[in-house]
Tab-separated table of C-alpha atoms and ligand atoms in Angstrom:
chain	number	residue	atom	x	y	z
L	1	MET	CA	0.449	24.354	-21.278
L	2	GLU	CA	-0.697	21.021	-22.734
L	3	ASN	CA	2.707	20.572	-24.364
L	4	LYS	CA	4.441	21.191	-21.048
L	5	ALA	CA	2.274	18.525	-19.369
L	6	ALA	CA	2.972	16.109	-22.220
L	7	THR	CA	6.717	16.734	-21.879
L	8	SER	CA	6.755	16.146	-18.138
L	9	GLU	CA	4.816	12.903	-18.627
L	10	GLU	CA	7.241	11.816	-21.364
L	11	THR	CA	10.187	12.588	-19.066
L	12	ALA	CA	8.565	10.599	-16.256
L	13	PHE	CA	7.981	7.747	-18.690
L	14	ASP	CA	11.668	7.721	-19.765
L	15	GLU	CA	12.865	7.880	-16.145
L	16	ILE	CA	10.593	4.994	-15.194
L	17	LYS	CA	11.771	2.924	-18.133
L	18	SER	CA	15.392	3.401	-17.136
L	19	PHE	CA	14.523	2.653	-13.466
L	20	PHE	CA	13.011	-0.698	-14.475
L	21	ASP	CA	15.713	-1.495	-17.052
L	22	SER	CA	18.465	-1.038	-14.474
L	23	ALA	CA	16.673	-2.671	-11.495
L	24	PRO	CA	17.795	-6.138	-10.325
L	25	PRO	CA	15.504	-8.840	-11.764
L	26	LEU	CA	12.460	-9.555	-9.588
L	27	LYS	CA	12.709	-12.970	-7.908
L	28	ASP	CA	9.899	-15.309	-8.965
L	29	GLY	CA	8.129	-12.727	-11.141
L	30	ASP	CA	6.423	-15.580	-13.048
L	31	GLY	CA	5.123	-17.065	-9.793
L	32	ILE	CA	3.683	-13.687	-8.748
L	33	VAL	CA	1.939	-13.247	-12.125
L	34	LYS	CA	0.467	-16.750	-11.799
L	35	LYS	CA	-0.879	-15.971	-8.312
L	36	LEU	CA	-2.328	-12.670	-9.505
L	37	ASN	CA	-4.027	-14.185	-12.535
L	38	GLY	CA	-5.512	-17.035	-10.487
L	39	PHE	CA	-6.776	-14.598	-7.864
L	40	LEU	CA	-8.288	-12.200	-10.391
L	41	GLU	CA	-9.883	-14.996	-12.403
L	42	LYS	CA	-11.712	-16.035	-9.235
L	43	ASN	CA	-12.588	-12.425	-8.397
L	44	SER	CA	-13.611	-10.953	-11.740
L	45	LEU	CA	-16.827	-12.936	-12.045
L	46	PRO	CA	-19.756	-10.627	-12.789
L	47	THR	CA	-22.126	-9.949	-9.865
L	48	ARG	CA	-25.736	-8.778	-9.762
L	49	ILE	CA	-24.555	-5.157	-9.547
L	50	GLY	CA	-21.691	-5.204	-12.044
L	51	SER	CA	-18.272	-6.710	-11.334
L	52	LYS	CA	-16.626	-7.632	-8.070
L	53	ARG	CA	-14.557	-4.777	-6.637
L	54	VAL	CA	-10.867	-5.385	-6.057
L	55	VAL	CA	-8.575	-3.058	-4.111
L	56	CYS	CA	-4.801	-3.080	-4.113
L	57	VAL	CA	-3.707	-1.970	-0.631
L	58	THR	CA	-0.022	-1.099	-0.268
L	59	SER	CA	1.399	-1.158	3.234
L	60	GLY	CA	4.673	-0.704	5.142
L	61	GLY	CA	7.809	1.168	4.066
L	62	THR	CA	10.215	0.452	1.203
L	63	THR	CA	13.954	0.023	1.799
L	64	VAL	CA	16.763	1.480	-0.288
L	65	PRO	CA	19.760	-0.872	-0.315
L	66	LEU	CA	23.212	0.732	-0.153
L	67	GLU	CA	25.063	-2.401	-1.302
L	68	GLN	CA	24.099	-5.068	-3.833
L	69	ARG	CA	24.952	-7.745	-1.263
L	70	CYS	CA	22.955	-5.691	1.161
L	71	VAL	CA	24.179	-5.208	4.721
L	72	ARG	CA	22.955	-1.628	5.091
L	73	PHE	CA	19.855	0.125	3.826
L	74	ILE	CA	17.792	3.297	4.242
L	75	ASP	CA	14.274	2.683	5.506
L	76	ASN	CA	10.977	4.553	5.232
L	77	PHE	CA	8.764	4.862	8.280
L	78	SER	CA	5.576	2.772	8.322
L	79	SER	CA	4.514	0.006	10.695
L	80	GLY	CA	1.892	-1.268	8.246
L	81	HIS	CA	-0.899	-0.622	10.752
L	82	ARG	CA	-2.889	1.631	8.388
L	83	GLY	CA	-2.672	-0.811	5.467
L	84	SER	CA	-3.504	-3.948	7.443
L	85	THR	CA	-6.422	-2.430	9.386
L	86	SER	CA	-7.820	-0.890	6.198
L	87	THR	CA	-7.592	-4.312	4.503
L	88	GLU	CA	-9.869	-5.769	7.187
L	89	TYR	CA	-12.484	-3.050	6.580
L	90	PHE	CA	-12.307	-3.446	2.793
L	91	LEU	CA	-12.873	-7.201	3.166
L	92	LYS	CA	-15.811	-6.514	5.466
L	93	ALA	CA	-17.253	-4.162	2.818
L	94	GLY	CA	-17.184	-7.006	0.250
L	95	TYR	CA	-13.991	-6.101	-1.623
L	96	SER	CA	-11.295	-8.578	-2.568
L	97	VAL	CA	-7.879	-7.300	-1.534
L	98	ILE	CA	-4.404	-7.598	-3.000
L	99	PHE	CA	-2.249	-6.718	0.005
L	100	LEU	CA	1.226	-5.577	-1.105
L	101	TYR	CA	3.142	-5.401	2.176
L	102	ARG	CA	6.634	-4.960	3.527
L	103	ARG	CA	8.010	-8.252	4.908
L	104	GLY	CA	7.786	-8.195	8.720
L	105	SER	CA	5.225	-5.353	8.928
L	106	TYR	CA	1.731	-5.625	10.486
L	107	GLN	CA	-0.650	-8.141	8.927
L	108	PRO	CA	-4.456	-8.024	8.630
L	109	TYR	CA	-6.243	-9.454	11.701
L	110	CYS	CA	-3.036	-9.402	13.766
L	111	THR	CA	-2.845	-5.743	14.797
L	112	THR	CA	-4.658	-6.325	18.101
L	113	LEU	CA	-2.544	-9.330	19.119
L	114	PRO	CA	0.494	-8.826	21.414
L	115	ASP	CA	3.895	-8.051	19.836
L	116	ASP	CA	5.079	-11.638	20.124
L	117	PRO	CA	1.848	-13.642	19.684
L	118	LEU	CA	3.496	-17.071	19.643
L	119	LEU	CA	5.183	-16.590	22.999
L	120	GLU	CA	2.509	-14.471	24.650
L	121	CYS	CA	-0.741	-16.104	23.465
L	122	PHE	CA	0.197	-19.751	23.991
L	123	GLU	CA	1.186	-21.794	27.024
L	124	ILE	CA	2.312	-25.332	27.784
L	125	THR	CA	-0.171	-27.332	29.877
L	126	ASN	CA	0.701	-29.849	32.619
L	127	GLU	CA	0.221	-32.574	29.985
L	128	SER	CA	2.902	-30.892	27.836
L	129	ASP	CA	0.342	-29.846	25.242
L	130	VAL	CA	0.199	-26.347	23.813
L	131	GLN	CA	-2.962	-24.290	24.358
L	132	VAL	CA	-4.090	-20.699	23.898
L	133	HIS	CA	-3.847	-18.719	27.118
L	134	PRO	CA	-7.468	-18.016	28.248
L	135	SER	CA	-6.817	-14.257	28.397
L	136	HIS	CA	-6.008	-14.209	24.649
L	137	SER	CA	-8.460	-16.879	23.548
L	138	ASP	CA	-11.136	-14.565	22.065
L	139	ALA	CA	-8.598	-12.409	20.213
L	140	VAL	CA	-6.799	-15.454	18.732
L	141	LYS	CA	-10.052	-17.160	17.669
L	142	LYS	CA	-11.265	-13.962	15.991
L	143	ALA	CA	-7.959	-13.363	14.189
L	144	ILE	CA	-7.602	-16.938	12.904
L	145	GLY	CA	-11.296	-17.281	11.997
L	146	GLU	CA	-11.502	-14.027	10.007
L	147	HIS	CA	-8.146	-14.557	8.298
L	148	GLN	CA	-9.012	-18.126	7.280
L	149	ALA	CA	-12.380	-17.013	5.893
L	150	ALA	CA	-10.696	-14.346	3.750
L	151	VAL	CA	-7.962	-16.655	2.448
L	152	LYS	CA	-10.238	-19.692	1.881
L	153	GLY	CA	-12.802	-17.529	0.101
L	154	GLN	CA	-9.872	-16.342	-2.063
L	155	ASN	CA	-10.665	-12.749	-1.173
L	156	LEU	CA	-7.206	-11.912	0.132
L	157	LEU	CA	-3.917	-12.243	-1.734
L	158	LYS	CA	-0.781	-11.233	0.167
L	159	LEU	CA	2.361	-10.284	-1.748
L	160	PRO	CA	5.508	-9.269	0.167
L	161	TYR	CA	8.262	-6.813	-0.829
L	162	THR	CA	11.314	-5.359	0.881
L	163	THR	CA	13.126	-2.947	-1.447
L	164	ILE	CA	11.905	-0.016	-3.526
L	165	PHE	CA	12.816	-2.087	-6.621
L	166	GLU	CA	10.581	-5.017	-5.614
L	167	TYR	CA	7.751	-2.699	-4.547
L	168	LEU	CA	7.538	-0.889	-7.888
L	169	GLN	CA	8.109	-4.022	-9.971
L	170	ILE	CA	5.274	-5.884	-8.202
L	171	LEU	CA	2.990	-2.829	-8.339
L	172	GLN	CA	3.444	-2.785	-12.115
L	173	LEU	CA	2.538	-6.493	-12.329
L	174	ILE	CA	-0.558	-5.875	-10.196
L	175	ALA	CA	-1.642	-2.935	-12.381
L	176	THR	CA	-1.188	-4.978	-15.552
L	177	SER	CA	-3.303	-7.825	-14.137
L	178	MET	CA	-6.003	-5.536	-12.722
L	179	LYS	CA	-6.411	-3.433	-15.877
L	180	THR	CA	-9.398	-5.474	-17.115
L	181	LEU	CA	-11.382	-4.523	-13.979
L	182	GLY	CA	-11.638	-0.905	-15.186
L	183	PRO	CA	-13.474	1.319	-12.673
L	184	TYR	CA	-14.089	-1.614	-10.283
L	185	ALA	CA	-10.389	-1.534	-9.369
L	186	MET	CA	-9.178	0.670	-6.533
L	187	TYR	CA	-5.636	1.589	-5.480
L	188	TYR	CA	-5.169	2.520	-1.818
L	189	LEU	CA	-1.514	3.503	-1.652
L	190	ALA	CA	-0.724	3.643	2.075
L	191	ALA	CA	2.869	2.352	1.786
L	192	ALA	CA	5.606	4.847	2.597
L	193	VAL	CA	7.668	4.944	-0.571
L	194	SER	CA	11.260	6.207	-0.747
L	195	ASP	CA	11.797	9.435	-2.684
L	196	PHE	CA	15.522	8.715	-3.189
L	197	TYR	CA	17.494	5.605	-4.082
L	198	VAL	CA	20.880	4.315	-5.215
L	199	PRO	CA	20.686	3.083	-8.839
L	200	TRP	CA	21.667	-0.581	-9.012
L	201	GLU	CA	24.516	-0.045	-11.497
L	202	SER	CA	26.204	2.605	-9.317
L	203	MET	CA	25.742	0.649	-6.077
L	204	ALA	CA	28.731	-0.956	-4.292
L	205	ILE	CA	28.671	-4.732	-4.714
L	206	HIS	CA	30.217	-5.632	-1.362
L	207	LYS	CA	29.781	-4.212	2.133
L	208	ILE	CA	30.993	-0.591	2.201
L	209	GLN	CA	34.199	-0.355	4.249
L	210	SER	CA	34.654	2.231	7.002
L	211	ALA	CA	38.475	2.311	6.775
L	212	SER	CA	38.414	4.976	4.046
L	213	GLY	CA	36.685	7.519	6.362
L	214	PRO	CA	33.323	9.319	6.130
L	215	LEU	CA	30.929	8.219	3.427
L	216	ASP	CA	29.785	10.585	0.670
L	217	MET	CA	26.784	9.319	-1.194
L	218	ARG	CA	24.566	10.819	-3.867
L	219	LEU	CA	21.018	9.500	-4.075
L	220	ALA	CA	18.997	9.665	-7.287
L	221	GLN	CA	15.315	10.615	-7.263
L	222	VAL	CA	12.825	7.767	-7.534
L	223	PRO	CA	10.769	8.494	-10.668
L	224	LYS	CA	7.190	9.621	-10.019
L	225	MET	CA	5.489	6.317	-10.641
L	226	LEU	CA	2.024	7.643	-9.684
L	227	LEU	CA	1.832	9.590	-12.937
L	228	VAL	CA	2.324	6.520	-15.107
L	229	LEU	CA	0.266	4.249	-12.833
L	230	ARG	CA	-2.682	6.636	-13.064
L	231	ASN	CA	-2.417	7.555	-16.750
L	232	ASP	CA	-1.114	4.393	-18.419
L	233	TRP	CA	-1.172	1.340	-16.210
L	234	ALA	CA	-4.668	1.799	-14.723
L	235	PRO	CA	-6.444	4.752	-16.382
L	236	LYS	CA	-9.995	3.754	-15.323
L	237	ALA	CA	-9.293	2.727	-11.725
L	238	PHE	CA	-10.133	4.695	-8.571
L	239	PHE	CA	-7.022	6.136	-6.907
L	240	ILE	CA	-6.305	7.047	-3.283
L	241	SER	CA	-2.800	8.151	-2.332
L	242	PHE	CA	-1.453	9.296	1.027
L	243	LYS	CA	0.555	12.339	2.039
L	244	LEU	CA	2.600	12.153	5.220
L	245	GLU	CA	4.204	15.247	6.754
L	246	THR	CA	5.485	16.233	10.185
L	247	ASP	CA	4.708	19.943	9.658
L	248	MET	CA	0.940	20.638	9.815
L	249	ASP	CA	1.434	23.983	8.079
L	250	ILE	CA	2.409	22.379	4.773
L	251	LEU	CA	0.391	19.135	4.924
L	252	LEU	CA	-2.842	20.184	3.209
L	253	LYS	CA	-1.073	22.275	0.578
L	254	LYS	CA	1.168	19.350	-0.382
L	255	ALA	CA	-1.798	16.955	-0.419
L	256	GLY	CA	-3.654	19.362	-2.730
L	257	ASN	CA	-0.626	19.560	-5.039
L	258	ALA	CA	-0.457	15.741	-5.216
L	259	LEU	CA	-4.212	15.565	-5.945
L	260	ARG	CA	-3.826	17.837	-8.973
L	261	LYS	CA	-0.429	16.685	-10.211
L	262	TYR	CA	-1.243	12.969	-10.175
L	263	LYS	CA	-4.997	13.329	-10.846
L	264	MET	CA	-5.844	11.290	-7.739
L	265	HIS	CA	-9.508	10.850	-6.777
L	266	ALA	CA	-8.558	11.589	-3.168
L	267	VAL	CA	-5.386	12.182	-1.166
L	268	VAL	CA	-5.432	11.184	2.491
L	269	ALA	CA	-3.364	13.760	4.384
L	270	ASN	CA	-1.921	12.704	7.735
L	271	GLU	CA	0.554	14.067	10.243
L	272	LEU	CA	2.977	11.641	11.861
L	273	LEU	CA	1.989	12.091	15.526
L	274	THR	CA	-1.787	12.373	15.040
L	275	ARG	CA	-2.165	9.850	12.192
L	276	LYS	CA	-4.113	7.353	14.313
L	277	GLU	CA	-6.605	9.982	15.523
L	278	GLU	CA	-7.387	12.068	12.460
L	279	VAL	CA	-6.815	12.264	8.713
L	280	THR	CA	-8.072	14.740	6.112
L	281	VAL	CA	-9.426	13.402	2.845
L	282	VAL	CA	-8.526	15.984	0.202
L	283	THR	CA	-10.701	15.923	-2.945
L	284	THR	CA	-11.548	18.341	-5.757
L	285	ASP	CA	-14.929	18.881	-4.038
L	286	GLY	CA	-13.294	19.957	-0.757
L	287	ASN	CA	-11.619	18.544	2.337
L	288	ILE	CA	-13.256	16.085	4.715
L	289	SER	CA	-11.907	15.552	8.203
L	290	VAL	CA	-12.172	11.942	9.400
L	291	ARG	CA	-11.647	11.195	13.096
L	292	ARG	CA	-11.565	8.263	15.397
L	293	ASP	CA	-14.349	9.095	17.800
L	294	LYS	CA	-14.030	6.978	20.929
L	295	ALA	CA	-17.214	8.468	22.397
L	296	LYS	CA	-19.181	6.987	19.478
L	297	GLY	CA	-17.426	3.614	19.909
L	298	VAL	CA	-15.210	4.162	16.839
L	299	THR	CA	-12.031	2.327	17.771
L	300	ASP	CA	-9.896	3.416	14.823
L	301	VAL	CA	-9.817	6.082	12.150
L	302	GLU	CA	-9.729	3.469	9.365
L	303	ARG	CA	-13.376	2.440	9.895
L	304	PRO	CA	-14.945	5.824	8.959
L	305	LEU	CA	-12.197	6.378	6.359
L	306	ILE	CA	-12.952	3.176	4.452
L	307	GLU	CA	-16.730	3.799	4.722
L	308	LEU	CA	-16.218	7.183	3.060
L	309	LEU	CA	-13.909	5.849	0.334
L	310	VAL	CA	-16.233	2.942	-0.511
L	311	GLU	CA	-19.027	5.494	-1.026
L	312	LYS	CA	-16.802	7.601	-3.281
L	313	HIS	CA	-15.744	4.510	-5.229
L	314	SER	CA	-19.436	3.664	-5.827
L	315	ALA	CA	-19.943	7.160	-7.272
L	316	HIS	CA	-16.860	6.670	-9.505
L	317	ILE	CA	-18.262	3.355	-10.843
L	318	GLU	CA	-21.655	4.991	-11.458
L	319	ASP	CA	-20.015	7.900	-13.345
L	320	SER	CA	-17.974	5.503	-15.492
L	321	ARG	CA	-21.119	3.522	-16.382
L	322	ASN	CA	-22.980	6.685	-17.354
L	323	GLN	CA	-20.124	7.696	-19.640
L	324	GLN	CA	-20.276	4.413	-21.581
S	1	9Z3	C1	0.974	7.209	4.901
S	1	9Z3	O1	0.920	8.408	4.986
S	1	9Z3	C2	0.423	6.268	5.962
S	1	9Z3	O2	-0.793	6.756	6.469
S	1	9Z3	C3	1.423	6.024	7.146
S	1	9Z3	C4	0.765	4.974	8.051
S	1	9Z3	C5	2.743	5.497	6.604
S	1	9Z3	C6	1.667	7.291	7.940
S	1	9Z3	P1	1.523	3.163	9.743
S	1	9Z3	O3	1.896	2.217	8.636
S	1	9Z3	O4	1.570	4.645	9.148
S	1	9Z3	O5	0.111	2.912	10.233
S	1	9Z3	O6	2.530	3.148	10.865
S	1	9Z3	N1	1.546	6.614	3.822
S	1	9Z3	C7	2.128	7.296	2.680
S	1	9Z3	C8	3.426	7.924	2.987
S	1	9Z3	C9	4.162	8.375	1.743
S	1	9Z3	O7	5.258	7.948	1.533
S	1	9Z3	N2	3.574	9.231	0.916
S	1	9Z3	C10	4.309	9.860	-0.172
S	1	9Z3	C11	4.590	11.285	0.256
S	1	9Z3	O8	4.162	11.717	1.339
S	1	9Z3	C12	3.468	9.850	-1.412
S	1	9Z3	S1	3.281	8.237	-2.085
S	1	9Z3	O9	5.267	11.993	-0.511
């Protein structure tokens, strides 16, 4: 049994190595490492109760390019609402956040602003100056004030990605930098990550032409990065992954499988249509349903979800200390 597990981990390791070896080089990898190290230096100062907690929140969906000079791509559904709202609650709870987000997806403190904030929140006065429209004034002040406080206090680092290649390459850099935080590090993996991709070396260079008729395409499986992230890149960290399904009948079973297979501390199971109302936190101690309860003034499901996860992270840190 143990041998079988070791073999599947070795296979995953080999697949991941070949995924990274064949991926296009990450643009400005050195710049990203510099930002990460600067951020973590500021945030790994010891506190009265141990070390500062840092969470890596992933948000938005990865793309899978079909051409190297990409005109077309396959996308994964995620607006980034879950990741950005959760980031706000983690910051409020005293965490520092590395926000790995899909370019163009929702940003922390902006989810309650209108779709086109620049055009809808501002107006030109009779004196040809620009001012915030009074009806949006409170929302804009709150968003700018809270965002500035997080960035100035160096508690929020935002790193953008677009493709599945960039996402996994940056996640590896984050894990390498965060390793020294041990149990004080948390991973909250809300991004919707492609299961299939076109390997770079077998990808068309130029725009695929339609003249030759229908397109047949074989997609390779994205290696299961969670296994290596959990076991090798960040073995002491606290891990939360997400399971998204559209069929309620299989959701909890699949979340339970992911919990065991990847040794997650919790898997947040959500169904596409009800994801903003209710999620189920699946753990080895049982399932906990978390709801947005308007009657109790709870405006989103992320607030009680983050409260619960912060509590569980505290227990994880306590356990790790007792084992030392
Ligand atoms: C989620 O399940 C997120 O909760 C949502 C959030 C993407 C549904 P929005 O960004 O939506 O607020 O619009 N994320 C993880 C989805 C995912 O790809 N999970 C993989 C899977 O289900 C495992 S890593 O197999």
